[in-house]
CSV table of C-alpha atoms in Angstrom, one decimal:
chain,number,residue,atom,x,y,z
A,20,MET,CA,-72.8,60.5,-109.6
A,21,ARG,CA,-73.0,58.6,-106.6
A,22,ASN,CA,-76.5,56.3,-107.2
A,23,GLY,CA,-77.0,55.6,-103.3
A,24,ASN,CA,-75.5,54.3,-100.4
A,25,VAL,CA,-75.7,50.2,-99.7
A,26,LEU,CA,-74.8,47.9,-96.8
A,27,LEU,CA,-73.5,44.8,-98.3
A,28,THR,CA,-73.2,41.4,-95.5
A,29,GLY,CA,-70.7,39.1,-95.9
A,30,ALA,CA,-68.7,41.1,-98.5
A,31,SER,CA,-66.0,39.0,-98.5
A,32,GLY,CA,-67.9,35.7,-99.4
A,33,PHE,CA,-67.8,33.9,-103.0
A,34,VAL,CA,-71.4,35.3,-103.6
A,35,GLY,CA,-70.6,38.7,-101.6
A,36,THR,CA,-67.5,39.8,-103.7
A,37,HIS,CA,-69.3,39.3,-107.1
A,38,ILE,CA,-72.2,41.6,-105.6
A,39,LEU,CA,-69.7,44.4,-104.3
A,40,ILE,CA,-68.5,44.4,-108.4
A,41,GLU,CA,-72.1,45.1,-109.2
A,42,LEU,CA,-72.5,47.5,-107.0
A,43,LEU,CA,-69.3,50.0,-107.6
A,44,ASN,CA,-69.9,49.4,-111.2
A,45,ALA,CA,-73.0,50.7,-110.7
A,46,GLY,CA,-72.1,53.7,-109.3
A,47,TYR,CA,-73.0,52.9,-105.3
A,48,ALA,CA,-70.9,53.7,-102.4
A,49,VAL,CA,-70.9,50.3,-100.5
A,50,ARG,CA,-70.0,49.7,-96.6
A,51,GLY,CA,-69.2,45.9,-96.5
A,52,THR,CA,-69.2,44.0,-93.1
A,53,LEU,CA,-66.4,41.7,-92.4
A,54,ARG,CA,-66.0,39.8,-89.6
A,55,ASN,CA,-62.0,40.1,-89.9
A,56,LEU,CA,-61.0,43.8,-91.3
A,57,ASP,CA,-57.8,42.4,-92.4
A,58,ARG,CA,-59.5,40.8,-94.8
A,59,GLY,CA,-60.5,44.1,-96.3
A,60,LYS,CA,-57.0,44.6,-97.9
A,61,ASP,CA,-57.5,41.2,-99.5
A,62,ILE,CA,-60.7,42.4,-101.3
A,63,LEU,CA,-59.2,45.8,-102.8
A,64,LYS,CA,-56.9,43.6,-104.2
A,65,ILE,CA,-59.1,41.2,-105.9
A,66,ILE,CA,-61.8,43.5,-107.2
A,67,LYS,CA,-59.6,46.1,-108.5
A,68,PRO,CA,-59.5,44.9,-112.3
A,69,PHE,CA,-63.2,44.6,-112.1
A,70,VAL,CA,-64.1,47.9,-111.1
A,71,PRO,CA,-63.8,51.5,-112.2
A,72,LYS,CA,-60.5,53.9,-110.4
A,73,ASP,CA,-62.8,55.9,-108.7
A,74,PHE,CA,-65.2,54.4,-106.0
A,75,GLU,CA,-66.4,54.4,-102.6
A,76,LEU,CA,-65.8,51.3,-100.4
A,77,GLU,CA,-65.4,50.9,-96.6
A,78,PHE,CA,-65.1,48.0,-94.6
A,79,VAL,CA,-66.4,47.7,-91.2
A,80,TYR,CA,-67.0,45.0,-88.6
A,81,ALA,CA,-70.5,43.6,-88.0
A,82,ASP,CA,-71.2,39.9,-86.3
A,83,LEU,CA,-74.7,37.9,-86.6
A,84,LEU,CA,-74.3,36.7,-83.5
A,85,LYS,CA,-73.9,40.2,-81.8
A,86,ASP,CA,-76.4,43.0,-81.3
A,87,GLU,CA,-73.6,45.6,-81.2
A,88,GLY,CA,-72.9,47.5,-84.4
A,89,TRP,CA,-75.9,46.9,-86.5
A,90,GLY,CA,-77.6,50.4,-86.0
A,91,THR,CA,-74.0,52.0,-86.6
A,92,VAL,CA,-73.3,50.1,-90.2
A,93,THR,CA,-77.1,50.3,-91.5
A,94,LYS,CA,-77.3,54.3,-90.5
A,95,ASP,CA,-77.0,56.5,-93.7
A,96,CYS,CA,-77.7,53.3,-96.0
A,97,ASP,CA,-80.5,53.5,-98.8
A,98,TYR,CA,-80.3,49.8,-99.4
A,99,VAL,CA,-78.9,46.4,-97.7
A,100,HIS,CA,-77.7,42.9,-99.7
A,101,HIS,CA,-78.0,40.6,-96.6
A,102,VAL,CA,-75.6,38.1,-98.0
A,103,ALA,CA,-73.7,36.8,-95.1
A,104,ALA,CA,-74.7,33.4,-93.8
A,105,PRO,CA,-72.9,30.6,-91.9
A,106,ILE,CA,-71.7,27.5,-94.4
A,107,SER,CA,-69.3,25.1,-94.1
A,108,LEU,CA,-68.4,21.3,-95.7
A,109,ASP,CA,-68.2,19.7,-92.5
A,110,VAL,CA,-71.4,18.4,-91.2
A,111,PRO,CA,-72.2,20.0,-87.5
A,112,LYS,CA,-73.1,17.1,-84.7
A,113,ASP,CA,-76.1,19.7,-83.9
A,114,PRO,CA,-78.7,20.0,-86.3
A,115,ASP,CA,-79.4,23.8,-85.2
A,116,ALA,CA,-75.8,24.8,-85.0
A,117,PHE,CA,-76.5,27.3,-88.0
A,118,ILE,CA,-79.7,28.8,-86.4
A,119,PRO,CA,-78.1,31.8,-84.2
A,120,ALA,CA,-76.2,33.1,-87.2
A,121,ALA,CA,-79.1,32.6,-89.9
A,122,VAL,CA,-82.0,33.3,-88.0
A,123,ASP,CA,-81.0,35.8,-85.0
A,124,GLY,CA,-78.7,37.2,-87.7
A,125,THR,CA,-80.9,38.1,-90.3
A,126,LEU,CA,-83.4,39.5,-87.8
A,127,ARG,CA,-80.8,42.0,-86.2
A,128,VAL,CA,-80.0,43.0,-89.9
A,129,LEU,CA,-83.5,43.9,-90.6
A,130,ASN,CA,-84.6,45.2,-87.4
A,131,ALA,CA,-81.5,47.9,-87.3
A,132,ALA,CA,-82.5,48.5,-91.3
A,133,SER,CA,-86.1,49.2,-90.2
A,134,LYS,CA,-84.7,51.4,-87.5
A,135,ASN,CA,-82.8,53.6,-90.1
A,136,ASN,CA,-85.3,53.7,-92.8
A,137,ILE,CA,-83.8,51.5,-95.2
A,138,LYS,CA,-85.7,51.3,-98.6
A,139,ARG,CA,-85.2,47.9,-99.2
A,140,VAL,CA,-83.3,45.1,-97.9
A,141,VAL,CA,-82.4,42.2,-100.4
A,142,ALA,CA,-81.6,38.9,-98.7
A,143,THR,CA,-79.7,35.9,-100.2
A,144,SER,CA,-81.7,32.4,-99.5
A,145,THR,CA,-81.6,29.6,-101.3
A,146,LEU,CA,-83.5,27.6,-103.5
A,147,GLY,CA,-83.1,24.5,-100.8
A,148,ALA,CA,-85.7,26.9,-99.1
A,149,VAL,CA,-88.2,25.7,-101.4
A,150,THR,CA,-87.6,22.4,-102.9
A,151,TYR,CA,-87.8,19.9,-99.6
A,152,GLY,CA,-90.4,18.3,-97.8
A,153,GLU,CA,-92.4,16.0,-100.5
A,154,LYS,CA,-91.4,12.6,-102.0
A,155,ILE,CA,-89.6,12.9,-105.2
A,156,ASN,CA,-91.1,13.5,-108.0
A,157,LYS,CA,-89.3,14.0,-111.2
A,158,GLU,CA,-92.6,16.0,-112.5
A,159,LYS,CA,-92.5,18.6,-110.1
A,160,VAL,CA,-91.6,22.0,-110.9
A,161,PHE,CA,-91.3,24.1,-108.0
A,162,ASN,CA,-91.9,27.8,-108.0
A,163,ASP,CA,-92.0,30.8,-105.5
A,164,GLY,CA,-94.8,29.6,-103.4
A,165,ASP,CA,-93.2,26.4,-102.8
A,166,TRP,CA,-91.3,26.1,-99.0
A,167,THR,CA,-89.2,23.4,-98.0
A,168,ASP,CA,-90.3,21.9,-94.2
A,169,PRO,CA,-87.6,23.2,-92.1
A,170,ASN,CA,-88.2,20.0,-90.1
A,171,TYR,CA,-87.9,17.5,-93.1
A,172,LYS,CA,-85.3,14.6,-92.0
A,173,GLY,CA,-83.9,14.9,-95.3
A,174,ILE,CA,-82.5,18.7,-95.3
A,175,ASN,CA,-79.2,19.3,-93.6
A,176,ALA,CA,-78.4,22.0,-91.1
A,177,TYR,CA,-77.3,24.7,-93.8
A,178,ILE,CA,-80.5,24.2,-95.3
A,179,ARG,CA,-82.7,24.0,-92.2
A,180,ALA,CA,-81.1,27.0,-91.2
A,181,LYS,CA,-81.4,29.2,-94.5
A,182,THR,CA,-85.2,28.1,-94.5
A,183,LEU,CA,-86.2,29.3,-91.0
A,184,ALA,CA,-84.3,32.6,-91.3
A,185,GLU,CA,-86.1,33.4,-94.6
A,186,LYS,CA,-89.4,32.4,-93.1
A,187,ALA,CA,-88.3,34.7,-90.0
A,188,ALA,CA,-87.8,37.4,-92.4
A,189,TRP,CA,-91.2,37.6,-93.8
A,190,ASP,CA,-92.7,37.0,-90.2
A,191,TYR,CA,-90.8,40.1,-89.4
A,192,MET,CA,-91.9,42.4,-92.4
A,193,LYS,CA,-95.5,41.3,-91.5
A,194,ASN,CA,-95.2,42.9,-88.0
A,195,ILE,CA,-93.6,45.9,-88.4
A,196,ASP,CA,-94.9,49.5,-89.1
A,197,SER,CA,-92.1,50.6,-92.0
A,198,ASN,CA,-92.1,51.6,-95.1
A,199,MET,CA,-88.9,49.0,-95.7
A,200,SER,CA,-89.5,46.7,-98.4
A,201,LEU,CA,-87.9,43.1,-98.4
A,202,THR,CA,-87.2,40.6,-101.4
A,203,THR,CA,-85.0,37.6,-101.3
A,204,ILE,CA,-83.2,36.0,-103.9
A,205,ASN,CA,-83.2,31.7,-103.6
A,206,PRO,CA,-80.2,30.3,-105.5
A,207,GLY,CA,-79.2,27.1,-106.8
A,208,LEU,CA,-75.9,25.6,-107.2
A,209,ILE,CA,-73.9,28.6,-107.7
A,210,LEU,CA,-70.6,27.7,-109.8
A,211,GLY,CA,-68.8,30.3,-111.7
A,212,PRO,CA,-65.7,32.2,-111.5
A,213,ILE,CA,-64.2,32.3,-108.5
A,214,LEU,CA,-62.0,35.4,-107.8
A,215,ASP,CA,-60.7,34.6,-104.3
A,216,PRO,CA,-58.2,31.6,-103.1
A,217,GLN,CA,-59.2,31.9,-99.7
A,218,ASP,CA,-62.9,31.5,-100.3
A,219,ALA,CA,-63.6,29.3,-102.8
A,220,GLY,CA,-67.4,28.6,-102.4
A,221,VAL,CA,-68.5,25.8,-100.9
A,222,SER,CA,-70.8,25.5,-104.0
A,223,CYS,CA,-67.8,24.9,-106.2
A,224,GLU,CA,-66.0,22.1,-104.2
A,225,GLY,CA,-67.5,19.6,-106.3
A,226,ILE,CA,-66.1,20.9,-109.2
A,227,LYS,CA,-62.8,21.2,-107.6
A,228,GLN,CA,-62.9,17.4,-106.2
A,229,MET,CA,-63.4,16.4,-109.7
A,230,PHE,CA,-60.2,17.6,-110.5
A,231,THR,CA,-58.1,16.6,-107.5
A,232,GLY,CA,-59.6,13.0,-107.3
A,233,GLU,CA,-61.4,13.5,-104.1
A,234,LEU,CA,-64.4,12.4,-106.1
A,235,PRO,CA,-63.6,9.6,-108.5
A,236,MET,CA,-67.2,8.9,-109.3
A,237,HIS,CA,-70.4,10.9,-109.8
A,238,PRO,CA,-72.7,10.6,-107.0
A,239,ARG,CA,-76.3,10.8,-108.2
A,240,LEU,CA,-76.8,14.2,-107.5
A,241,GLY,CA,-78.4,17.0,-109.4
A,242,PHE,CA,-79.0,20.4,-109.2
A,243,SER,CA,-80.4,23.5,-110.7
A,244,VAL,CA,-77.2,25.6,-111.9
A,245,VAL,CA,-76.4,29.4,-111.4
A,246,ASP,CA,-73.7,31.6,-112.6
A,247,VAL,CA,-72.4,33.5,-109.4
A,248,ARG,CA,-72.4,36.8,-112.2
A,249,ASP,CA,-76.1,35.8,-112.5
A,250,VAL,CA,-76.8,35.7,-109.0
A,251,ALA,CA,-75.2,39.0,-108.1
A,252,LYS,CA,-77.2,40.8,-111.5
A,253,CYS,CA,-80.6,39.4,-109.7
A,254,HIS,CA,-79.5,40.8,-106.5
A,255,MET,CA,-78.4,44.1,-108.1
A,256,LEU,CA,-82.2,43.9,-110.2
A,257,ALA,CA,-84.0,43.1,-107.3
A,258,MET,CA,-82.5,46.5,-105.4
A,259,GLU,CA,-83.3,48.6,-108.2
A,260,ASN,CA,-86.5,47.5,-109.5
A,261,GLU,CA,-90.0,49.1,-107.9
A,262,LYS,CA,-92.0,45.7,-108.6
A,263,ALA,CA,-89.3,43.4,-106.6
A,264,GLU,CA,-91.1,44.8,-103.6
A,265,GLY,CA,-92.0,41.7,-101.5
A,266,HIS,CA,-91.2,39.0,-104.0
A,267,ARG,CA,-89.1,35.7,-103.6
A,268,PHE,CA,-87.1,35.3,-106.5
A,269,LEU,CA,-85.8,32.0,-107.8
A,270,CYS,CA,-82.4,32.3,-108.9
A,271,GLY,CA,-81.5,29.2,-111.0
A,272,GLY,CA,-80.9,27.6,-114.3
A,273,ASP,CA,-81.3,24.2,-115.8
A,274,PHE,CA,-80.8,21.2,-114.0
A,275,ALA,CA,-77.8,19.3,-114.3
A,276,TRP,CA,-76.5,16.0,-112.7
A,277,PHE,CA,-72.9,15.9,-111.7
A,278,SER,CA,-72.2,13.6,-114.5
A,279,ASP,CA,-73.5,16.3,-117.0
A,280,LEU,CA,-71.0,18.5,-115.1
A,281,GLY,CA,-67.9,15.7,-115.3
A,282,ALA,CA,-68.9,15.8,-119.2
A,283,ILE,CA,-68.5,19.1,-119.5
A,284,LEU,CA,-65.2,19.5,-117.9
A,285,ARG,CA,-64.3,16.1,-119.8
A,286,GLU,CA,-64.9,17.8,-122.8
A,287,GLN,CA,-63.2,21.4,-122.3
A,288,TYR,CA,-60.4,19.5,-120.5
A,289,PRO,CA,-59.5,15.9,-122.3
A,290,ASP,CA,-55.8,15.8,-120.7
A,291,ARG,CA,-57.7,16.0,-117.2
A,292,LYS,CA,-58.3,12.9,-115.2
A,293,ILE,CA,-62.1,14.0,-115.0
A,294,PRO,CA,-64.1,11.1,-113.6
A,295,LYS,CA,-66.5,9.3,-115.8
A,296,MET,CA,-68.0,6.7,-113.9
A,297,ASN,CA,-71.3,6.9,-111.9
A,298,MET,CA,-71.1,6.0,-108.1
A,299,PRO,CA,-73.4,3.4,-106.7
A,300,ASN,CA,-75.6,5.0,-104.0
A,301,TRP,CA,-74.4,2.3,-101.5
A,302,MET,CA,-71.2,3.5,-102.2
A,303,VAL,CA,-71.9,7.4,-101.9
A,304,HIS,CA,-73.1,6.4,-98.5
A,305,PHE,CA,-69.9,4.9,-97.5
A,306,PHE,CA,-68.1,7.6,-99.5
A,307,GLY,CA,-69.7,10.2,-97.2
A,308,ILE,CA,-68.4,9.0,-93.7
A,309,PHE,CA,-64.8,10.5,-95.3
A,310,ASN,CA,-66.3,13.5,-97.5
A,311,GLY,CA,-68.3,16.0,-95.8
A,312,GLY,CA,-69.7,17.5,-98.7
A,313,VAL,CA,-70.9,14.2,-100.0
A,314,ARG,CA,-72.2,13.7,-96.2
A,315,GLN,CA,-74.4,16.2,-96.5
A,316,LEU,CA,-76.0,15.7,-100.0
A,317,ARG,CA,-76.2,11.6,-99.5
A,318,ASP,CA,-80.1,12.5,-98.8
A,319,ASP,CA,-80.4,13.8,-102.3
A,320,LEU,CA,-79.4,11.2,-104.4
A,321,ASN,CA,-81.6,10.8,-107.4
A,322,ARG,CA,-83.2,13.8,-106.7
A,323,THR,CA,-84.5,16.6,-109.0
A,324,GLN,CA,-84.8,20.2,-108.7
A,325,HIS,CA,-86.7,21.8,-111.3
A,326,VAL,CA,-87.7,25.4,-110.7
A,327,ASP,CA,-90.1,27.7,-112.7
A,328,ILE,CA,-88.0,31.2,-113.0
A,329,GLN,CA,-90.6,32.9,-115.2
A,330,LYS,CA,-91.6,35.4,-112.6
A,331,THR,CA,-87.9,36.1,-112.2
A,332,THR,CA,-87.3,36.6,-115.8
A,333,LYS,CA,-90.3,38.5,-116.2
A,334,ILE,CA,-90.4,41.2,-113.0
A,335,LEU,CA,-86.7,41.4,-113.0
A,336,GLY,CA,-85.6,40.8,-117.0
A,337,TRP,CA,-83.2,38.2,-115.7
A,338,GLN,CA,-81.7,35.5,-117.6
A,339,PRO,CA,-79.1,33.0,-116.7
A,340,ARG,CA,-75.6,31.6,-118.5
A,341,SER,CA,-76.1,28.1,-119.3
A,342,VAL,CA,-74.8,25.4,-117.0
A,343,LYS,CA,-71.8,25.2,-119.9
A,344,GLU,CA,-70.7,28.6,-119.1
A,345,ALA,CA,-70.7,28.1,-115.5
A,346,THR,CA,-69.0,25.2,-115.1
A,347,ILE,CA,-65.9,26.2,-117.3
A,348,ALA,CA,-66.0,29.6,-115.8
A,349,THR,CA,-65.5,27.7,-112.5
A,350,ALA,CA,-63.0,25.6,-113.6
A,351,GLU,CA,-61.0,28.0,-115.4
A,352,SER,CA,-60.9,30.0,-112.4
A,353,LEU,CA,-59.7,27.2,-110.2
A,354,ILE,CA,-56.8,26.4,-112.6
A,355,LYS,CA,-55.9,30.2,-112.7
A,356,LEU,CA,-55.5,30.5,-109.2
A,357,GLY,CA,-53.8,27.3,-108.6
A,358,ILE,CA,-56.4,25.8,-106.7
A,359,VAL,CA,-56.1,22.3,-109.2
């Protein structure tokens, strides 16, 4: 029996594909947006082992940079998961390069959803929209009331755009007369099983580079780590739980340095040449000239990111997997897919 109709933006992405699997297993009919409809065949093959034989799924074209189509794709849906977002390992020359798709795209989705009487929009934000804007404080534990300063010079273009997009979403909700509600999910560093060799997830790049030697030493970088399966589950719980209305849910696990992830990999794969040494900070700045992933993160050196997820666990009943499980799941999928 069908539970309802759901629009999922960014259905072919690392997070989007896992949310798609969650929704189909829960009996929802899903309409997934793609910028290239040819990708639909690939996604169907990828999800087939993880979903029931009978499911309702269609792929539709929609572009965050264009007004056209959003009214049509949101029509007759009960819920929207807005996951699509611009992201790249390359650092754009223009710090505002991602804003049109992130901010304007989010507003396009919300506006169309409101006009079509959507019950709830669950939007994917980031812990990056929570944890920047103050001096490093190792004792600081961030909660859902904290906000990143989008003008803080230490953030990259992606985090700036995502922060502005989430702020724009909440401001939009304050100024409309609608029964539609909004909930945002703010994940940390997303690891976990990669399903699609064409989209290995930018956040998994560090694990890949430890295997390939592109990252020969560990930069002093750390994150609140979360498994992509738990991110997908958090989205589902936020959609279905009435008490989730109007909340930001921090979706992060334990804090781990890159060196901690490396230690897990060395223990699990003793025959692989996983880095052992830490990279001096001056070398990170130099290495960032050649490595786009490092270049985006060099302002995060020595920065902790401890977050309070009590509201997420209490209201949603959500519990994250361990850092070790998420890290090994990432590595296993990279090996299985022949990426490393």
